[in-house]
Amino acid sequence: MPDPPDLIHDLASLAGANVGRDMHAFMAELYPICRSISGAGLRETLNAIGERIPLEISEVPTGTEVFDWTIPREWNVREAWVRGPDGEKVVDFCDSNLHVVSYSTPVHRKLSLEDLQEHLFSLPEHPEWIPYRTSYYREFWGFCLAHRQREALAAGTYEVFIDSTLEDGSLSYAECVLPGRSDEEILVSCHTCHPSTCNDNLSGVALVTFLASLLRELPLRYTYRFLFNPGGIGSIAWLSRNEERLERIRHGLVAVCVGDPGSLTYKRSRRENADVDRAALHVLERSGADHQVIDFSPYGYDERNFSSPAFDLPVGSLSRSTHTRYAEYHTSADDLDFVRPEFLADSLEKYLSIIEVLEQNRRYLSLSPKGEPQLGKRGLYAPMGGLQDRFASEVAMLWILNYADGHHDLLDVARKSRLEMADLHSAAVALCEHGLLEELG
Ligand code: ZN
């Protein structure tokens, strides 16, 4: 059986146009669903993911205390519209689920345009786009619409109708667990709570689903936990129910905004130089692609909860454009045209590459540390693994042997030697087989 890390490498090279197209098609399937932090749309999304990968769905009842928060009432909406003075519908939830403010309370009344304006949201700077707005923790109702449409509203009496419910129910999240040889875990999470928005929300959902689907066939070193949760409150609920297992998490990534044309952005973990940070930087630097690295900040997505001081999990985040860097963010323009198959595939390939590095990275102890060991008498001068060149094989072995001091890991050696992790890993395996190295983990 081939060594698992090489299989991951093969999968990464396969993550080309077809994978990107399939990810995009999956997003198109999920796009029309009206998701929120609870409710039928969220469950329908988790069920669709569950058709592709093994998934365990958890429900956290309304009113449950999760650290400093309380699980809110469950929100569901069936119909929402605004009729103008002439009786025509001027805004209709059927046309776009972004038209209704998420968690809007039910309403059916008539009111003047002036009073209606207090419940309307639009973007003067982008008059054709519908904004995405929520009101999870304040009882409110409202509509979002294109500014051009809002400006055309005539004076008069309007009728508003939102057929929604806010009732005791539950908040849903889901996990896919792929057991590895070790019970040490790699956590990959995404948020699943936005309605029809693509880069922010569905691109991460597609990436994590496909990542799990590709990895599930492989013999893996780590156990993988893929988490699909409503942003914010969902990760807090998951943390509160899994405190006892958190110490198993060795590395983590939050997948968001991975389908737009922007260059890759890696946000460091709060620990700043955790293994996942070093692995991500190694992959991005070796890719030769434009990228940027930003420091941790307690703003953004669920990394802020995973990295809260009681947990301080080593969780970074790899995105393309971050949410503050693209105008389409939280608007109807963050749609299926804004995310492209080639960028989804490229992001997936980078996630697979980071995972490959983490799977391969180890510390070793030389069992012949006094002077350079004699490789020739052990038959180690033959080319091996990906290194067909005898000299390159030897160089890789010498680098590893010299840094096999129990302190440096293969990522350190890769950075110093500028050799590929996969080649160093192959060399280390050969050295272990010949009794020159001991694996420390
Ligand atoms: Zn968002």
PDB file of C-alpha atoms and ligand atoms in Angstrom, residues 191 194 200 301 329-330, ligand 1:
ATOM      1  CA  HIS A 191     -20.020  28.154   8.930  1.00  0.00           C
ATOM      2  CA  HIS A 194     -25.907  32.369   5.608  1.00  0.00           C
ATOM      3  CA  ASP A 200     -18.855  33.831   2.486  1.00  0.00           C
ATOM      4  CA  TYR A 301     -15.027  33.804  11.917  1.00  0.00           C
ATOM      5  CA  TYR A 329     -19.327  40.565   0.952  1.00  0.00           C
ATOM      6  CA  HIS A 330     -22.770  40.170   2.595  1.00  0.00           C
TER       7      HIS A 330
HETATM    8 ZN    ZN B   1     -20.740  36.379   6.877  1.00  0.00          ZN
END
